[in-house]
Short mmCIF file of C-alpha atoms in Angstrom, two decimals:
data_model
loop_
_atom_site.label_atom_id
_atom_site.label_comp_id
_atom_site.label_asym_id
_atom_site.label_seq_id
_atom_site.Cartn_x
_atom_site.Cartn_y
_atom_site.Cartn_z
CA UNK A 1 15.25 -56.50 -11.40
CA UNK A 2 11.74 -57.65 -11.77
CA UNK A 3 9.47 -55.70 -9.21
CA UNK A 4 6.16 -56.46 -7.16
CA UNK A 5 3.21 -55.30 -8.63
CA UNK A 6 1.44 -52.65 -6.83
CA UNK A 7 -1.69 -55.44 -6.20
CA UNK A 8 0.48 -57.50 -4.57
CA UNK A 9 2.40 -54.93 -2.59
CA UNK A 10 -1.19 -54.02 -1.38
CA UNK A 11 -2.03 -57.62 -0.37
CA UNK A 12 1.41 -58.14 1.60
CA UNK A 13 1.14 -54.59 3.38
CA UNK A 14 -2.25 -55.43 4.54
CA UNK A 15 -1.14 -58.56 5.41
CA UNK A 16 1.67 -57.56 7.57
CA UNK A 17 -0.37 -55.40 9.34
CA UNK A 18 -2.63 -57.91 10.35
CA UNK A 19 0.04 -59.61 11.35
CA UNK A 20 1.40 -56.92 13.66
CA UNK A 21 -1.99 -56.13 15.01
CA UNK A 22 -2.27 -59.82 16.31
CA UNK A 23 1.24 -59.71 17.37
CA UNK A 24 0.42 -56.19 19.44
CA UNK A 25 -2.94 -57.78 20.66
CA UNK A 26 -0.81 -60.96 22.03
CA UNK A 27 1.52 -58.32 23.93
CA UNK A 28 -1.49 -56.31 25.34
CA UNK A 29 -4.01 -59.67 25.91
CA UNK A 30 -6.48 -57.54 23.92
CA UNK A 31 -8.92 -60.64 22.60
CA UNK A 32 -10.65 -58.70 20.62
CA UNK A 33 -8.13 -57.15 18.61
CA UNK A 34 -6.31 -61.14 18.24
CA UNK A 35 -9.58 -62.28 17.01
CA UNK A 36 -10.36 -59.70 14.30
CA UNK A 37 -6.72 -59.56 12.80
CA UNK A 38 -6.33 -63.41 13.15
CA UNK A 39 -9.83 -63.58 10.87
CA UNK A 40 -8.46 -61.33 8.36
CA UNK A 41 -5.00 -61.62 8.42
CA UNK A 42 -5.04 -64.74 5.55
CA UNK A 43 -7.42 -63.18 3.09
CA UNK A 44 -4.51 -60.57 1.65
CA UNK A 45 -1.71 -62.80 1.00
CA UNK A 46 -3.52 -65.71 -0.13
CA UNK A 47 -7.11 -65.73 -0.95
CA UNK A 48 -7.75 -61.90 -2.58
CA UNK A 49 -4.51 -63.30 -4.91
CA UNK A 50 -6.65 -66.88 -5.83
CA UNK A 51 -9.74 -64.82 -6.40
CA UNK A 52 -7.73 -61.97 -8.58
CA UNK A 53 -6.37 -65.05 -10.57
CA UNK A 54 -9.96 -66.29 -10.65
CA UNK A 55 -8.97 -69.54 -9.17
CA UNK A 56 -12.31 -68.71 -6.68
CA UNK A 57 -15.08 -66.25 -6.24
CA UNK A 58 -16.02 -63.90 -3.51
CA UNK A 59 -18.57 -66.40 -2.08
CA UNK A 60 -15.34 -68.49 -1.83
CA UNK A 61 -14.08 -65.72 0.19
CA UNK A 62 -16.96 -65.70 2.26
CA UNK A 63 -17.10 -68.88 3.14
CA UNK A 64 -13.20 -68.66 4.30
CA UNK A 65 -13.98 -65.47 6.28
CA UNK A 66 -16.77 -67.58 7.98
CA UNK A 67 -14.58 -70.77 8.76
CA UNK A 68 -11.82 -68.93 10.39
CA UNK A 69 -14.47 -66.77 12.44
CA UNK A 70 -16.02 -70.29 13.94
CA UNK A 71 -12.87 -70.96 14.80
CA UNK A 72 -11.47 -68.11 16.75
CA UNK A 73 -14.56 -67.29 18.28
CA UNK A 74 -15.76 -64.25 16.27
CA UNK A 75 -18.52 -65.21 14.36
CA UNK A 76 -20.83 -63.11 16.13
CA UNK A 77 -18.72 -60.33 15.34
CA UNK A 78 -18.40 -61.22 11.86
CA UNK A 79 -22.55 -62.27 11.61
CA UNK A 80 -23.42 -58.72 13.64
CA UNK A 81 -21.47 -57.03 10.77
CA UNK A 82 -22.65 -58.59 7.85
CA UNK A 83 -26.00 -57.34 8.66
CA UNK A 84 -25.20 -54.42 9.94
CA UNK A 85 -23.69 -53.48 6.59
CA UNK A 86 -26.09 -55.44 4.75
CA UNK A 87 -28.90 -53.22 6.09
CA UNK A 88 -27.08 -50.00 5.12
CA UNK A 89 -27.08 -51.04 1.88
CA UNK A 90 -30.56 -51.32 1.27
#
């Protein structure tokens, strides 16, 4: 029986709990908590595997993060962060 490497079994965890965040955020109308796991709940299952195959880079990523925050409505979230953690780098 072939099994799921442990990558990949990282990917579709995270994934599925995105997924049951957003689900538990629907239940408790908690927008917040819909917005963030909707943003990040694609990047697991299907972009972290394109860039681990090197089918993209992380600015790839990046610009996917920043597409699906204009959409639900969190890219001041997302923007706030980003320098926020850019900042603490420095």
């Amino acid at each position: 029986m072939k099994q799921l490497p442990e990558t990949n079994l990282v990917y579709e965890l995270m994934y599925l709990a995105f997924i049951d965040i957003r689900e538990e955020a629907v239940r408790t109308n908690n927008k917040v908590s819909y917005c963030l796991s909707d943003l990040f709940h694609g990047i697991p299952g299907i972009i972290l595997k394109q860039l681990e195959e090197g089918n993209i880079d992380y600015s790839k990523v990046m610009d996917a993060i920043r597409e699906k925050a204009k959409e639900n409505g969190s890219e001041k979230w997302l923007q706030h962060n980003i320098s926020e953690l850019r900042n603490n780098f420095q």
